[in-house]
Amino acid sequence: MYQWRKFEFFEEKSAGKSSIPDEVTGKIECCSGGRGKIVVGCDDGTVNLLDRGFKFIYGFQAHASSVLFMQQLKQRNFLLTIGEDEQASPQLSSICLKVFDLDKMQPEGSSTSSPVCIQILRIFTNQFPEAKITSFLVLEEAPPILLISIGLDNGCIYCIKGDMARERITRFKLQVENISDKSLSSITGLGFRVDGQALQLFAVTPSSVSLFSLQDQPPRRQTLDQIGCGANSVTMSDRLELIVGRPEAIYFYEVDGRGPCWAFEGEKKFLGWFRGYLLCVIADQRNGRNTFNVYDLKNRLIAHSLMVREVSYLLCEWGNIILIMSDKTTLCIGEKDMESKLDMLFRKNLYTVAINLVQSQQADAAATAEVLRKYGDHLYGKQDYDEAMAQYINTIGHLEPSYVIQKFLDAQRIYNLTNYLENLHEKGLASKDHTTLLLNCYTKLKDVEKLNMFIKSEDSIGEHKFDVETAIRVCRAAGYHEHAMYVAKKSGKHELYLKILLEDLGRYQEALEYISSLEPSQAGATVKEYGKILIEHRPMETIEILMKLCTEEAESAKKGKSNSTYISMLPSPVDFINIFIHHPQSLLDFLEKYTSKVKDSPAQIEIHNTLLELYLSNDLNFPSVSQENTVVDSRATSSMVADKMSMEDSKERSIVKGKDIDKEKDRLRRLEKGLHLLKNAWPSDLEHPLYDVDLAIILCEMNAFKEGLLFLYEKMKLYKEVIACYMQAHDHEGLISCCKKLGDSSKGGDPSLWGDLLKYFGELGEDCSKEVKEVLTYIERDDILPPIVVLQTLSRNPCLTLSVVKDYIARKLEEESKLIEEDRRSIEKYQEDTSVMRKEIQDLRTNARIFQLSKCTACTFTLDLPAVHFMCMHSFHQRCLGDNEKECPECAPEYRSVLEMKRSLEQNAKDQDRFFQQVKNSKDGFSVIAEYFGKRVVSKTSNGTADAFRSGSTAPSSIF
């Protein structure tokens, strides 16, 4: 071990001038770090808090006598201490454990400024006999649970677990192997190991190392070794290993036993662990001096070594190592930053040590790459280009490739540059420019074999070791179309392969054959990309490929699946519409073929919408008629030119005329197909059509397609829009026929259409007497409009005479007269009935009633006393009536029905929506209002009147 190299990776922060402040007067018995403060406990029972510069913050009296052990928690600002207090009784021990909340101070009125003690626990009880405490350790579990382990000189470990503040705790005891010699059974060190759900406790004595599995009940003990160590020679590594220091070596322990050991000779007075370093204070028995060493076990070097005086305590805080000496002086040692350590190694040209250092300290890859870069620069300066390139290759992924490329751009070092670029492609980190540069290197070296290997290597393309598109671009630019096509085909870049075929070579038929050989999904993607070029040069063949894609994809997929499921798996024709942007006729042919073959496509609505646009458009973009180009000799005479121009004009006029005729025929044919599609795509059993109705209406209106508009309006039951079409066309005969068809209410029509038609004729401004008479016939038959409205409507047309409505008015007047006479007779009858009722009511109120019935109405036996007579002239035995019978049983049902009817009328009076709905749906709204008034539903009466009416109604049922 003495052959390990020594370095100064640490430095003294305080230059040996710091010490414990004078405010700490007692002898230091224990100390603890954590949460940015150092806490020291003294033999006078005081606890003192020190800040980063060892300045006194405050102190307080924690125990009456001495503070033996302490630990500051990290998750919560709690301080746990063990010390001696005044003995309350001879049976109780003076040793107790206290928990202080450092965030809460005593109230200002108290005599001392000290944190609040939230719990005091007696360590020793009848079940846990008193012994000397030799070690103390606290584990913070899920807050507020703590696990406290207290090691004793008799080999016992007292454990306290729970919420200390609320004293919800459990106690249990652990025992290492019993040894007769008490000095060999003392617990000299403890260490917790938490791995997932497993909670384990290492316990060290001078003669053994034990492991307790606390998750087991009861805890299971396992002896790891039969040798131990003394006090302060136990620590835990950041890998949850127990470290034990003995004079001959330092031992590491895992859960399964002893691990590696390091033969550092000398008595180990203190052990510690700091950021992967092993801290050790070793006493040299030969000269009596103490040495503080910091070991880097991974790299097998001594990171720092220092001769020190007698050390009392070793702890880590503020990212530094703190040594507290027996004379209360302190030594603060901090690790140098990585840059300083590397600079130290670079100055000594120890690049391999620097590389190992950054890798062992888990530095980021960028830092490792920086060290490798400097090593490479060092070798490059020594003109060791091959070895330098080996280092630069290891930096790939972190060092900018341009840094290396610029160094090796010289033609003399092009082999190294090629090697670097090849490795860059091997790791898949090459950019397009790197691929271009590598191909240019192959070209400059005239290394055709490597070029072919790079381009046609199976591994290169399969693993994408270079940018395929760049390689194809470079090969195309250099005229190596076959190489570019090879790369594109091998890498599955079908779009690029087709681009070379179509744009560079113009081999359209071969491109179509290649598309046919692809998988359906790939073929669909390539057609979307290059379909415009193919439609322009090979329209029929392209449409055939599209039909296969959309209707015949993988017959094996169709087996075992329903037709609708199979169709839904195929590409939709809608996805390919954009390739027909300049060729609507081809699009029309494609969609017609598709719809004739596939009847239940998921995209049939979009397809029908597109077909309607094509069918109803006034002008498809037909291919222009090719015209012959005549080469005129510059020496031709002007007369010959004029004759030629005259002939061309005549020929052009004849071509245009023929073109217009064909165009009109085609338009009519398309309109016929459009109407057929409108009807077939909206069968009577469907509520909504298989196309967008709004779009269809807009297309019909834009292209003045009257037949389509009439069909759509009629299917949508927009009857008023239907007759509006006839009105715009001034088609009176069609108007009346339409109203006969759509205005019949018995067939679900809208009778109000006759009113709209009458209004149209009233505002027409021309003689239409024949049509008006026919309209009046239907209005009179269905009683659609009152006569006054008819007269007001027709009076606006100055061309109509009274003779048009004379017969209609005469019939209506006669009908109204009959109705008036019927109403008059009804009024007289109701008045007579009312008068009779009023007389009867008056008679009941003023005259006596003689009851002459001799039999009971209920049982029909002879009536005897006691008897009950009602004003309605019914008489009953009292025994035939119920106890609380106050109304005639015979008349009560009829009377209750009248009351229920009245209550119903009053309830209807509050239902305004029903009232207005009846008014709206009635032909004569005034009759509904009159009916409500007649039933006194809408009438307004005073309370007195209502009371009088109520009393008058109940009079006939009163008991005599």
PDB file of N, CA and C in Angstrom, residues 608 676-691 693 711-717:
ATOM      1  N   HIS A 608     -68.923  10.867 -51.889  1.00  0.00           N
ATOM      2  CA  HIS A 608     -70.116  11.417 -52.544  1.00  0.00           C
ATOM      3  C   HIS A 608     -70.033  12.942 -52.628  1.00  0.00           C
ATOM      4  N   HIS A 676     -78.935  11.692 -60.043  1.00  0.00           N
ATOM      5  CA  HIS A 676     -79.056  10.277 -59.717  1.00  0.00           C
ATOM      6  C   HIS A 676     -78.355   9.980 -58.385  1.00  0.00           C
ATOM      7  N   LEU A 677     -77.183  10.584 -58.187  1.00  0.00           N
ATOM      8  CA  LEU A 677     -76.445  10.374 -56.938  1.00  0.00           C
ATOM      9  C   LEU A 677     -77.198  10.984 -55.758  1.00  0.00           C
ATOM     10  N   LEU A 678     -77.772  12.166 -55.945  1.00  0.00           N
ATOM     11  CA  LEU A 678     -78.529  12.791 -54.863  1.00  0.00           C
ATOM     12  C   LEU A 678     -79.679  11.911 -54.398  1.00  0.00           C
ATOM     13  N   LYS A 679     -80.351  11.285 -55.335  1.00  0.00           N
ATOM     14  CA  LYS A 679     -81.501  10.459 -54.970  1.00  0.00           C
ATOM     15  C   LYS A 679     -81.082   9.113 -54.394  1.00  0.00           C
ATOM     16  N   ASN A 680     -80.110   8.459 -55.027  1.00  0.00           N
ATOM     17  CA  ASN A 680     -79.718   7.128 -54.571  1.00  0.00           C
ATOM     18  C   ASN A 680     -79.020   7.162 -53.218  1.00  0.00           C
ATOM     19  N   ALA A 681     -78.313   8.261 -52.932  1.00  0.00           N
ATOM     20  CA  ALA A 681     -77.580   8.353 -51.665  1.00  0.00           C
ATOM     21  C   ALA A 681     -78.469   8.841 -50.521  1.00  0.00           C
ATOM     22  N   TRP A 682     -79.745   9.056 -50.782  1.00  0.00           N
ATOM     23  CA  TRP A 682     -80.678   9.424 -49.708  1.00  0.00           C
ATOM     24  C   TRP A 682     -81.931   8.563 -49.837  1.00  0.00           C
ATOM     25  N   PRO A 683     -81.818   7.278 -49.517  1.00  0.00           N
ATOM     26  CA  PRO A 683     -83.007   6.405 -49.612  1.00  0.00           C
ATOM     27  C   PRO A 683     -84.030   6.774 -48.555  1.00  0.00           C
ATOM     28  N   SER A 684     -85.239   6.300 -48.759  1.00  0.00           N
ATOM     29  CA  SER A 684     -86.347   6.686 -47.887  1.00  0.00           C
ATOM     30  C   SER A 684     -86.200   6.145 -46.468  1.00  0.00           C
ATOM     31  N   ASP A 685     -85.418   5.076 -46.294  1.00  0.00           N
ATOM     32  CA  ASP A 685     -85.290   4.495 -44.956  1.00  0.00           C
ATOM     33  C   ASP A 685     -84.220   5.181 -44.106  1.00  0.00           C
ATOM     34  N   LEU A 686     -83.507   6.164 -44.667  1.00  0.00           N
ATOM     35  CA  LEU A 686     -82.464   6.874 -43.923  1.00  0.00           C
ATOM     36  C   LEU A 686     -82.940   8.273 -43.567  1.00  0.00           C
ATOM     37  N   GLU A 687     -82.649   8.664 -42.326  1.00  0.00           N
ATOM     38  CA  GLU A 687     -83.020  10.016 -41.902  1.00  0.00           C
ATOM     39  C   GLU A 687     -82.073  11.055 -42.492  1.00  0.00           C
ATOM     40  N   HIS A 688     -80.788  10.695 -42.599  1.00  0.00           N
ATOM     41  CA  HIS A 688     -79.786  11.613 -43.155  1.00  0.00           C
ATOM     42  C   HIS A 688     -79.168  10.964 -44.380  1.00  0.00           C
ATOM     43  N   PRO A 689     -78.791  11.758 -45.365  1.00  0.00           N
ATOM     44  CA  PRO A 689     -78.226  11.198 -46.598  1.00  0.00           C
ATOM     45  C   PRO A 689     -76.765  10.810 -46.416  1.00  0.00           C
ATOM     46  N   LEU A 690     -76.240  10.115 -47.406  1.00  0.00           N
ATOM     47  CA  LEU A 690     -74.834   9.694 -47.401  1.00  0.00           C
ATOM     48  C   LEU A 690     -73.971  10.748 -48.081  1.00  0.00           C
ATOM     49  N   TYR A 691     -74.279  12.005 -47.813  1.00  0.00           N
ATOM     50  CA  TYR A 691     -73.453  13.132 -48.268  1.00  0.00           C
ATOM     51  C   TYR A 691     -73.806  14.329 -47.399  1.00  0.00           C
ATOM     52  N   VAL A 693     -75.494  17.505 -46.723  1.00  0.00           N
ATOM     53  CA  VAL A 693     -76.664  18.182 -47.301  1.00  0.00           C
ATOM     54  C   VAL A 693     -76.358  19.658 -47.542  1.00  0.00           C
ATOM     55  N   PHE A 711     -85.282  18.617 -55.091  1.00  0.00           N
ATOM     56  CA  PHE A 711     -85.233  17.313 -54.428  1.00  0.00           C
ATOM     57  C   PHE A 711     -84.759  17.447 -52.984  1.00  0.00           C
ATOM     58  N   LEU A 712     -83.695  18.228 -52.780  1.00  0.00           N
ATOM     59  CA  LEU A 712     -83.130  18.369 -51.433  1.00  0.00           C
ATOM     60  C   LEU A 712     -84.104  19.069 -50.511  1.00  0.00           C
ATOM     61  N   TYR A 713     -84.718  20.144 -50.984  1.00  0.00           N
ATOM     62  CA  TYR A 713     -85.660  20.882 -50.135  1.00  0.00           C
ATOM     63  C   TYR A 713     -86.852  20.002 -49.757  1.00  0.00           C
ATOM     64  N   GLU A 714     -87.323  19.216 -50.709  1.00  0.00           N
ATOM     65  CA  GLU A 714     -88.473  18.364 -50.428  1.00  0.00           C
ATOM     66  C   GLU A 714     -88.108  17.266 -49.425  1.00  0.00           C
ATOM     67  N   LYS A 715     -86.891  16.680 -49.563  1.00  0.00           N
ATOM     68  CA  LYS A 715     -86.475  15.647 -48.624  1.00  0.00           C
ATOM     69  C   LYS A 715     -86.265  16.217 -47.219  1.00  0.00           C
ATOM     70  N   MET A 716     -85.828  17.447 -47.155  1.00  0.00           N
ATOM     71  CA  MET A 716     -85.585  18.084 -45.855  1.00  0.00           C
ATOM     72  C   MET A 716     -86.853  18.728 -45.298  1.00  0.00           C
ATOM     73  N   LYS A 717     -87.966  18.592 -46.041  1.00  0.00           N
ATOM     74  CA  LYS A 717     -89.245  19.164 -45.647  1.00  0.00           C
ATOM     75  C   LYS A 717     -89.177  20.680 -45.504  1.00  0.00           C
TER      76      LYS A 717
END
